[in-house]
Coordinates of C-alpha atoms in Angstrom, one line a residue:
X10 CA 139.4 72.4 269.1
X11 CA 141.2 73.3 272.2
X12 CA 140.3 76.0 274.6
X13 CA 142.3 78.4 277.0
X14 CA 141.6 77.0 280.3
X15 CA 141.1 79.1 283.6
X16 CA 142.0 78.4 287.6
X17 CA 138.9 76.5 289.4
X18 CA 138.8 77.6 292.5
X19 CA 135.4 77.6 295.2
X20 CA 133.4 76.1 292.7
X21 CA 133.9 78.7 289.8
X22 CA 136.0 79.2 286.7
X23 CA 137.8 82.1 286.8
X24 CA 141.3 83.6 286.1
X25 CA 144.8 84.3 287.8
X26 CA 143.8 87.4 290.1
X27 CA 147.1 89.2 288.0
X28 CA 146.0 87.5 284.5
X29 CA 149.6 85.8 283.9
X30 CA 149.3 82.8 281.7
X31 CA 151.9 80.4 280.4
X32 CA 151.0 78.6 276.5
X33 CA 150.4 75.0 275.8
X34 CA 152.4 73.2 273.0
X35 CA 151.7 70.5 270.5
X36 CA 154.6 68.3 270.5
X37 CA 153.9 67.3 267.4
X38 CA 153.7 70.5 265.6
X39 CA 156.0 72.8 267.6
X40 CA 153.0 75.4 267.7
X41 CA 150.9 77.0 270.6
X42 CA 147.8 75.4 271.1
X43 CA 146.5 77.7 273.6
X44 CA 147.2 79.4 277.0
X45 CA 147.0 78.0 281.0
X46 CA 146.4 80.5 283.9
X47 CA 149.3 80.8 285.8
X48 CA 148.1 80.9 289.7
X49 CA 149.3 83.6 291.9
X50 CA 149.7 83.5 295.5
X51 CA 147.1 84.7 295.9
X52 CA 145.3 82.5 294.1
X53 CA 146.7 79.8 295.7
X54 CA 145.7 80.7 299.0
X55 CA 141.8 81.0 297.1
X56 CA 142.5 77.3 296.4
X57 CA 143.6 76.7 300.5
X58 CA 140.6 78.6 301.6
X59 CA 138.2 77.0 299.5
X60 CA 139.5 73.5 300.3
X61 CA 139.3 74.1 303.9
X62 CA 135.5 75.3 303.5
X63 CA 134.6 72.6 301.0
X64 CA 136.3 70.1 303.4
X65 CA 133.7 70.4 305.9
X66 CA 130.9 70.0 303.6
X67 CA 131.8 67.1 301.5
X68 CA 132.7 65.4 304.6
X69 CA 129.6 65.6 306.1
X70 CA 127.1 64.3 302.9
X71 CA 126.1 60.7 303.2
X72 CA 127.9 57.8 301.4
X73 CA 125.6 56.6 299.4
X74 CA 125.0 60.4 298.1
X75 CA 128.5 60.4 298.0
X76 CA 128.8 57.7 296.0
X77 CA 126.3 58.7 293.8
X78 CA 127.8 62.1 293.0
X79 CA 130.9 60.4 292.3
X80 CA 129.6 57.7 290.2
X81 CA 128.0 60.8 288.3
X82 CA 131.4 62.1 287.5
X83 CA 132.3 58.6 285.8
X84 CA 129.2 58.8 283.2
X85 CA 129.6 61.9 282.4
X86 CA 133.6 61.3 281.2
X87 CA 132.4 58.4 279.5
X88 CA 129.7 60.5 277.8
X89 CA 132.2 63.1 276.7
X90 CA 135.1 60.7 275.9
X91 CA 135.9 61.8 272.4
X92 CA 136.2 65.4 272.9
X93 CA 138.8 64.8 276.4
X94 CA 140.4 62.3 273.9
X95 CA 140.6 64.8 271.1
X96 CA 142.0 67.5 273.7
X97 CA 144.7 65.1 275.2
X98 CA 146.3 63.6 271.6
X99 CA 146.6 67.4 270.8
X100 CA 148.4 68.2 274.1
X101 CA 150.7 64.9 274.3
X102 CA 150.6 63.8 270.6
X103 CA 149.5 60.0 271.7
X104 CA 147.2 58.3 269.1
X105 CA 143.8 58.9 269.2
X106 CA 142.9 55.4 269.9
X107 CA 145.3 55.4 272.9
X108 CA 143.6 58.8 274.2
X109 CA 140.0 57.1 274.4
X110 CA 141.3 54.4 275.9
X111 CA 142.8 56.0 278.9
X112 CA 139.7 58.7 279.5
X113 CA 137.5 55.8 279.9
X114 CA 139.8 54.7 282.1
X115 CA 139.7 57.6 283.8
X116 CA 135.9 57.1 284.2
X117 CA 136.9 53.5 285.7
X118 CA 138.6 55.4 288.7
X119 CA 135.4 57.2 289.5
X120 CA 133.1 54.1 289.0
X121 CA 135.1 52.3 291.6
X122 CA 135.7 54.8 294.5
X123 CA 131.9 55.7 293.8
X124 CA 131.7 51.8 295.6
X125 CA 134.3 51.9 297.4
X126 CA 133.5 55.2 299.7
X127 CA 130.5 52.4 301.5
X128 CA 133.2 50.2 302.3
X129 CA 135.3 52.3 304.6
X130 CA 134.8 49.3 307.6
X131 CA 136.1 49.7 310.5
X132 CA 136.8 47.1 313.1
X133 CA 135.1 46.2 316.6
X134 CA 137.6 44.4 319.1
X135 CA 136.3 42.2 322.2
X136 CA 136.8 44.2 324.9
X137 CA 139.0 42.6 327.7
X138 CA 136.5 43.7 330.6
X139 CA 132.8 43.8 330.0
X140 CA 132.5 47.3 331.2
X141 CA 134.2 48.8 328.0
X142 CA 133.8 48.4 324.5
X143 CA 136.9 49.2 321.7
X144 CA 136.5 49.9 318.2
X145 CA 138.5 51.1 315.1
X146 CA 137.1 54.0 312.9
X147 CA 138.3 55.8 309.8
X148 CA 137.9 58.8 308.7
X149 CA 139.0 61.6 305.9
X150 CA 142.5 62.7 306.2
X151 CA 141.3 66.5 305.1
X152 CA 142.6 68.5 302.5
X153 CA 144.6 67.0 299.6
X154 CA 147.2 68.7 297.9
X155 CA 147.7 66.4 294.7
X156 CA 150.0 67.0 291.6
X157 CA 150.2 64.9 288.6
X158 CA 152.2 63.7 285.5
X159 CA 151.3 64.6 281.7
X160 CA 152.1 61.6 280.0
X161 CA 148.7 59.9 281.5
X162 CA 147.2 63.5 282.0
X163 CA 143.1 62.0 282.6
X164 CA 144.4 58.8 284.5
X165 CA 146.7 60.3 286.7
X166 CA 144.5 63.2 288.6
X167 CA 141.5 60.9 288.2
X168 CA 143.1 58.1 290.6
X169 CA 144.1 61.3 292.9
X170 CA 140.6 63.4 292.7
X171 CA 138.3 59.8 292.8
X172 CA 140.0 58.4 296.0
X173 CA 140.3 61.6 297.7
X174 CA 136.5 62.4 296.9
X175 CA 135.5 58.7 298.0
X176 CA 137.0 59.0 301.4
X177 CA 135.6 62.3 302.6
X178 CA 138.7 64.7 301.4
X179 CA 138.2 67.8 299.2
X180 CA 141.5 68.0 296.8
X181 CA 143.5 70.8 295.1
X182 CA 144.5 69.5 291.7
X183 CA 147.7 70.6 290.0
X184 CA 147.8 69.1 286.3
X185 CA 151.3 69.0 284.6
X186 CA 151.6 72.0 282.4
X187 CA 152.5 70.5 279.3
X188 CA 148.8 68.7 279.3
X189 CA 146.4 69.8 281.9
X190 CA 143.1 70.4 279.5
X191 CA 142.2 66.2 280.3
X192 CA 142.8 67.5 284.2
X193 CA 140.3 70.4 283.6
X194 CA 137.5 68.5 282.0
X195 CA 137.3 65.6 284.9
X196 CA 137.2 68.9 286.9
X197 CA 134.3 70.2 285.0
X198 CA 132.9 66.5 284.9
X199 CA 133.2 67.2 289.0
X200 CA 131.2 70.5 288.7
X201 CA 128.5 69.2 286.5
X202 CA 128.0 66.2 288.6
X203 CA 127.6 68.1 291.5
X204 CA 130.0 67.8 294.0
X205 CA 130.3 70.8 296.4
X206 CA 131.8 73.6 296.0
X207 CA 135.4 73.9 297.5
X208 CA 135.4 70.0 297.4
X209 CA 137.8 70.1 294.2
X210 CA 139.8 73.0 293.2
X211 CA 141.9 73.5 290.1
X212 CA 145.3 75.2 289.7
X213 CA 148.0 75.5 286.6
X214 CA 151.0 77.2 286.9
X215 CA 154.5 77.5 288.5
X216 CA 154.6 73.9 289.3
X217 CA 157.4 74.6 292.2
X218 CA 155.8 77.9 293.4
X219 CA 152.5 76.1 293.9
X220 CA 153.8 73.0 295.5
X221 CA 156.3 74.8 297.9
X222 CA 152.7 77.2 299.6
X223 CA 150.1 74.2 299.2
X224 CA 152.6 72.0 301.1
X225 CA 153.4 74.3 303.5
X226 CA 150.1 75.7 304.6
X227 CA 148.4 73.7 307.8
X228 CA 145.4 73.3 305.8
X229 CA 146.7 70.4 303.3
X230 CA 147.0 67.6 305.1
X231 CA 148.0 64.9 302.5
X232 CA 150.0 65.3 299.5
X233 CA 149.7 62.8 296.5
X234 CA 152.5 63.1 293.7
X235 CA 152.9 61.3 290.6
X236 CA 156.1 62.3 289.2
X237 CA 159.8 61.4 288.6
X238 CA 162.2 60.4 291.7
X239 CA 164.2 63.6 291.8
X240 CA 161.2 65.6 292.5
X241 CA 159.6 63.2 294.8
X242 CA 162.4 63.5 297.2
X243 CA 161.7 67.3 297.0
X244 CA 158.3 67.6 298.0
X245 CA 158.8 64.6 300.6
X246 CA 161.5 66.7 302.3
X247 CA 158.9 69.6 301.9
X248 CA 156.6 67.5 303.7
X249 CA 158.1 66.4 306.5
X250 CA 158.5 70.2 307.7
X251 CA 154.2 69.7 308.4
X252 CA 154.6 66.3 309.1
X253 CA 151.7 65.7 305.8
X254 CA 150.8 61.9 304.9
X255 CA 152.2 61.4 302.0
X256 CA 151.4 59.2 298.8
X257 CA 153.9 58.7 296.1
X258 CA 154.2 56.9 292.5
X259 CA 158.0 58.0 291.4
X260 CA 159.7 56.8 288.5
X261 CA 160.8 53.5 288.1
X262 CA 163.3 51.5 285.4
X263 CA 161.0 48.0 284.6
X264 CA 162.9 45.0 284.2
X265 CA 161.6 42.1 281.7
X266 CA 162.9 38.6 282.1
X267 CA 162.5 36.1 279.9
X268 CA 163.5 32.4 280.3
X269 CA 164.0 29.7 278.1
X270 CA 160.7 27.7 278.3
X271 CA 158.8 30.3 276.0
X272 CA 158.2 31.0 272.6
X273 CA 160.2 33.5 272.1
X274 CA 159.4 35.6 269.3
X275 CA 155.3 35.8 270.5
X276 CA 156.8 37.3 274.1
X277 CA 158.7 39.7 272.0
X278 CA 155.3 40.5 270.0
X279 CA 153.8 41.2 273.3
X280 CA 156.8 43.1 274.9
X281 CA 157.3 45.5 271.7
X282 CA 153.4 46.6 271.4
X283 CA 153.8 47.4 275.1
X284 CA 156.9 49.0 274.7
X285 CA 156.3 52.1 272.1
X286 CA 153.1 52.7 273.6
X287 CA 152.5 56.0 274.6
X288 CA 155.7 56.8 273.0
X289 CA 157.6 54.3 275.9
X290 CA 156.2 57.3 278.1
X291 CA 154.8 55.1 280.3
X292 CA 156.1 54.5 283.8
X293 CA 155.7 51.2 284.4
X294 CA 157.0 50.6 281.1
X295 CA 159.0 47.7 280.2
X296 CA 162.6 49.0 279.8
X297 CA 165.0 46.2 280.7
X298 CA 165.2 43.2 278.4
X299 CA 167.0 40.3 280.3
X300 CA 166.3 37.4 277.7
X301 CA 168.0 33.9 278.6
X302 CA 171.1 33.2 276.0
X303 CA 169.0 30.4 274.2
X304 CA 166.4 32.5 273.0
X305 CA 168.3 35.6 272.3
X306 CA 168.6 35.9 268.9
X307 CA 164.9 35.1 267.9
X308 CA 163.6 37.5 270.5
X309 CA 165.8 40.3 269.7
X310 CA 165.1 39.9 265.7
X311 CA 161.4 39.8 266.1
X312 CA 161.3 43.0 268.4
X313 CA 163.1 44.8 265.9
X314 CA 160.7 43.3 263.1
X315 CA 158.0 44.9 265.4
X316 CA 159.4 48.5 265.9
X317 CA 160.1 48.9 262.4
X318 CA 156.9 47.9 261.2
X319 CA 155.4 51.0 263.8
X320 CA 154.0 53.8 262.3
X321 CA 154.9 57.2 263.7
X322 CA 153.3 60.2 263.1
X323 CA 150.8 63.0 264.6
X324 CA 148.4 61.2 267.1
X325 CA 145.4 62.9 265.5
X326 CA 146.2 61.4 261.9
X327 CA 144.4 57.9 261.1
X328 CA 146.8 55.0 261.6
X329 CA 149.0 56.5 263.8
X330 CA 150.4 54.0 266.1
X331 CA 153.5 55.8 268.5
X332 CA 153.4 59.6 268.4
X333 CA 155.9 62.5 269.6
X334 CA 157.6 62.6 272.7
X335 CA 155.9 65.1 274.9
X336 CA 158.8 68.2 275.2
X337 CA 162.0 68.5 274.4
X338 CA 164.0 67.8 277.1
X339 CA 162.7 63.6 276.9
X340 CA 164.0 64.1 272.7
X341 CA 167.4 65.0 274.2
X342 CA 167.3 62.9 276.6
X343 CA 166.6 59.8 274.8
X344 CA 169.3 60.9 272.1
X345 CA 171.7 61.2 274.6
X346 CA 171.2 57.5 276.4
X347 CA 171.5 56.2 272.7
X348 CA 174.6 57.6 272.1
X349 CA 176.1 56.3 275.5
X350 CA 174.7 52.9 274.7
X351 CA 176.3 53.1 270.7
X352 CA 179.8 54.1 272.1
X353 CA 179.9 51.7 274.7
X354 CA 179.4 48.9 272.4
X355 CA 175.4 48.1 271.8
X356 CA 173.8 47.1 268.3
X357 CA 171.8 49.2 267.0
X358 CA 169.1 46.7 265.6
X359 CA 166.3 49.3 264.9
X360 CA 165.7 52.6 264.9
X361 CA 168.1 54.7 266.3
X362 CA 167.5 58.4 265.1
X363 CA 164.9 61.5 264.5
X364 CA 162.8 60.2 261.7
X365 CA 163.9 61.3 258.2
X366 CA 161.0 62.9 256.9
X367 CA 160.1 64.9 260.4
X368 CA 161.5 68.8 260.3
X369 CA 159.3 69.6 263.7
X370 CA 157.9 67.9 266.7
X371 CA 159.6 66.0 269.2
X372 CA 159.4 62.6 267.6
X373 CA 162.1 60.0 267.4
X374 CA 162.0 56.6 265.7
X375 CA 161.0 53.3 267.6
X376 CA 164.5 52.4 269.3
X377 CA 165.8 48.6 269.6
X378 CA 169.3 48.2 270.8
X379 CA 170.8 44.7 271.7
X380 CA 173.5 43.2 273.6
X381 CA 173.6 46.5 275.9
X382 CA 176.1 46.6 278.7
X383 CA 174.7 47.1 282.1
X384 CA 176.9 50.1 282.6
X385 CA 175.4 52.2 280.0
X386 CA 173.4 54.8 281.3
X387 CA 170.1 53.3 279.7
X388 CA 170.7 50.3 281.8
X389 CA 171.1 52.8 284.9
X390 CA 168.5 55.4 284.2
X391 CA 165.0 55.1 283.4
X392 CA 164.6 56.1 279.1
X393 CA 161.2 57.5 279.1
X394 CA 161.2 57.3 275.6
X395 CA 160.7 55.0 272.6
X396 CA 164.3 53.0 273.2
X397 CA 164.4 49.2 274.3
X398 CA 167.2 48.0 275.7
X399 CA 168.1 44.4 275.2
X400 CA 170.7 41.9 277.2
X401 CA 170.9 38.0 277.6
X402 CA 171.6 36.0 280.6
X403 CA 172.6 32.1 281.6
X404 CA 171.4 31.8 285.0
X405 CA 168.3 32.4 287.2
X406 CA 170.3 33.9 290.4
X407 CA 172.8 36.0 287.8
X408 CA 169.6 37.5 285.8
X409 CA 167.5 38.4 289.2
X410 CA 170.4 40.1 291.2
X411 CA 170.9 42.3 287.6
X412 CA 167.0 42.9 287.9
X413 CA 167.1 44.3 291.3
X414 CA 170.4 46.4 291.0
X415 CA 169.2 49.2 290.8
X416 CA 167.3 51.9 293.3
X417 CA 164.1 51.7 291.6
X418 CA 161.1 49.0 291.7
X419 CA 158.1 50.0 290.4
X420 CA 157.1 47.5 288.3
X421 CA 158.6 43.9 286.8
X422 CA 157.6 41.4 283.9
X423 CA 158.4 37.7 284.0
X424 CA 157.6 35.2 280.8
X425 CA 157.5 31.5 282.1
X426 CA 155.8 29.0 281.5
X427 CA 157.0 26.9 284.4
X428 CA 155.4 27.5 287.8
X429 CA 157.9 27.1 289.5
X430 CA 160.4 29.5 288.2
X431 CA 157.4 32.3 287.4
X432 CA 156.3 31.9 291.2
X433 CA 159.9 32.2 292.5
X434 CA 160.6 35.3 290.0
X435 CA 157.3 37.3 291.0
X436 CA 158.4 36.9 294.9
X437 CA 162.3 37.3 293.8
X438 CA 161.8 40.8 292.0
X439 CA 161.9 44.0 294.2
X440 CA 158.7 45.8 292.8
X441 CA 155.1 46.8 293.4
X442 CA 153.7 45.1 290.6
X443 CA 154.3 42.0 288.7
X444 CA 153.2 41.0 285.5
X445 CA 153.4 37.4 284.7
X446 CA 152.8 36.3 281.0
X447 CA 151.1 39.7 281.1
X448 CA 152.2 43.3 280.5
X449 CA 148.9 45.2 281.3
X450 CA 149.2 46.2 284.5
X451 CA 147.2 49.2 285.4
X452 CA 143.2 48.7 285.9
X453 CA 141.1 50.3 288.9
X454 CA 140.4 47.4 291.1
X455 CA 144.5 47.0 291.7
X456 CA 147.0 48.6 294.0
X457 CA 149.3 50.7 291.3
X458 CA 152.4 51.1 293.3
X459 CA 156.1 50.7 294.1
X460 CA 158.8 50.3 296.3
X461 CA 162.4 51.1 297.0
X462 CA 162.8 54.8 295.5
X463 CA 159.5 54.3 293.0
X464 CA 157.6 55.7 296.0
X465 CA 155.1 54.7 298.7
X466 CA 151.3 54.2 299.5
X467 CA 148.9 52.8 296.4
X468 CA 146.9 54.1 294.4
X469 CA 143.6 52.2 292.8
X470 CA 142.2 49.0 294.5
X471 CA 140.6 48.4 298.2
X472 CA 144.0 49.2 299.1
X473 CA 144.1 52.9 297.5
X474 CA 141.2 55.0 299.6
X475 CA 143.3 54.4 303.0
X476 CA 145.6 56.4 301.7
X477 CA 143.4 59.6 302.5
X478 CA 142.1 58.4 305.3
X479 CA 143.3 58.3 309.1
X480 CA 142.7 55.5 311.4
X481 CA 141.3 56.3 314.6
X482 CA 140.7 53.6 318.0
X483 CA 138.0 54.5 320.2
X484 CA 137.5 52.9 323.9
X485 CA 134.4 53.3 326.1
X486 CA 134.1 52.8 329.5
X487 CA 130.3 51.7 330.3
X488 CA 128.5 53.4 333.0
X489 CA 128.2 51.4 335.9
X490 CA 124.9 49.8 336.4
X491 CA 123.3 49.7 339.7
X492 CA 121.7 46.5 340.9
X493 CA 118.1 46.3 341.2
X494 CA 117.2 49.4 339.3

């Protein structure tokens, strides 16, 4: 069921040129599920070389062949959606049903950059004198360095590899190492549709070794990171040595406000199934519940109804509704915040602990705590884990400056159903992204983005393909025509 996965490099399969590899867990199980190459240096600079080469060509074929190609890619992952799916629940341990949702998701990315890549317009601007004429191009940044996340390991790289393809770029892919089999097969989906060789290239590996040489090399001209804020910073200060263009979705700490003009225990019906999905791995999760005073109590009993009515278990076995956590550092992590949150004083109103019955794996149970100081650490750093975190609050002004406390501001949640106060809370919040009456957030016509320390640029949308391109203004001067000729 799961495969050893090589380097792709120049258009081949192949590899690391010193044949290190690194194993692949099941965070469900504890146990190896296979191996990863793990790139050399020289390797690497295959990757650079091959990017460089494959730049030139891609850039050059047609857009409508372009898009084409591309589109190609999308039918193919849709065509081969249950065995990525199959691969990824093994890696991650998220249901099955989850997995097929997000490959054809995945497939989404590459339907809509295969459009978008004949809508690069440009601009013509009137000319002050009729001698000259001015105009705005764009054109393809070059090569990509682009490294991903492994709790959306098809999603991720395919908003990366889609855009950058649509706009002319050739990309070098680094897939987190805890999943990067989803990575791979959008990579062989590339291959088999056709796109040029050196146009997408494929490492696994030393995650810091690779990122340090791809960034620094004069060839990468972009660099596109999904990842947490700590490590964003890094490769941003690593960037600004080459002076790259850089993209960035970082982690971010969603706050959920609820006011007193909704039924509150169908928002916390809504909030909860979003909330243990993927394991709470998700990073524009919801994980800051600000619920007005008045509608407390039947919010906060009906979430906890909800989470312990989840069933947990291997993501491969039928019914499965919230699997593991994905290593276990986030276990330890999320055991920790608990702890802090218990001895500073929050209820414990579901969940709370390692399941009973689980002796291996990195699973813990679906987590509500209520009435949670905002000086506990859960209400300070992100939990990328199963845990909700609940609070009330009296007054509009008192609940938004707690919203946007913090550094981060990826994404935000309001449930209204007055205008007024859901249109003044979606321009009030410090985020990217809003969600009114809605928690679904991510689809591949929208900008996916934040702001404040969640990153910069956008991904997805009209919005996401400039982000690998570079504006350019031309102005002419007209020869000078002679009279009478």
């Amino acid at each position: 069921m799961y495969r050893d996965l090589e380097l792709y490099i120049d258009g081949a399969w192949r590899g690391a040129a010193n044949g290190a590899t690194r194993d692949v867990t099941d965070p469900a199980t504890e146990e190896r599920l296979g191996t990863i190459a793990d790139a050399s240096d020289a390797d690497i600079d295959a990757a650079l070389a091959a990017a460089k080469a494959g730049f030139a060509i891609w850039r050059s074929v047609g857009t409508w062949e372009r898009a084409r190609l591309i589109r190609r890619v999308a039918e193919l992952v849709r065509e081969r959606v249950d065995a990525i799916a199959v691969q990824m629940s093994l890696e991650t341990g998220k249901p099955l049903a989850e997995a097929k949702g997000e490959v054809n998701a995945a497939a989404d990315q590459f339907e809509w950059y295969a459009e978008e890549t004949k809508r690069i317009y440009g601009q013509i601007i009137e000319s002050r004198t009729p001698d000259s004429r001015m105009a705005v191009i764009h054109q393809p940044v070059g090569v990509v360095a682009a490294f991903s996340a492994w709790n959306f390991p098809a999603l991720l790289p395919a908003r990366k590899i889609s855009a950058a393809l649509g706009a002319g770029c050739s990309i070098i892919i680094k897939p987190a190492g805890e999943a990067p089999g989803s990575c791979a097969a959008l990579v062989a989906a590339c291959h088999d549709a056709g796109i040029p060789r050196g146009a997408v290239n494929f490492l696994t590996g030393n995650s810091d070794r690779i990122a340090r040489r791809l960034i620094a090399s004069p060839i990468v001209r972009k660099v596109s990171l999904t990842g947490s804020v700590p490590v964003g910073k890094q490769v941003l200060h690593l960037a600004a040595d080459g002076v790259k263009k850089v993209s960035m979705e970082l982690g971010g700490h969603g706050p959920v406000v609820v006011f007193d003009d909704v039924d509150a225990e169908k928002v916390a019906e809504v909030c909860a199934t979003t909330k243990f999905r993927n394991c709470g791995q998700v990073c524009i999760s919801p994980t800051r519940f600000y619920v007005h005073e008045s509608k407390y109590e039947a919010f906060a009993g009906r979430f906890a109804e909800m989470a312990k009515a989840l069933k947990v278990g291997r993501g491969m076995d039928e019914g499965v509704q919230m699997g593991p956590l994905a290593n276990r550092r986030g276990l330890e992590t999320i055991q920790e915040l608990v702890a802090d949150a218990r001895q500073r004083g929050a209820e414990v109103l579901a969940g709370g602990n390692v399941p009973a019955n689980t002796n291996r794996g990195y699973f813990f149970e679906p987590t509500v705590l209520g009435r949670v100081p905002d000086d506990a650490r859960i209400m300070q750093e992100e939990p990328f884990g199963p845990v909700a975190p609940l609070t009330s609050f009296r007054s509009y002004d008192e609940v938004m400056e707690r919203a946007n406390s913090l550094p981060f501001g990826l994404a935000g949640y309001v449930f209204s159903n007055d205008l007024r106060t859901a249109t003044r809370a979606y321009e009030d919040l410090e985020v990217g992204m809003v969600g009114v009456n809605e928690m679904l957030l991510a689809t591949a016509e929208a900008p996916f983005g934040g702001v404040k320390e969640s990153g910069m640029g956008r991904e997805g949308g009209a919005f996401g393909i400039h982000d690998y391109l570079e504006t350019k203004y031309v102005k002419m001067k007209l020869e000078e025509r002679v009279r009478g000729a």
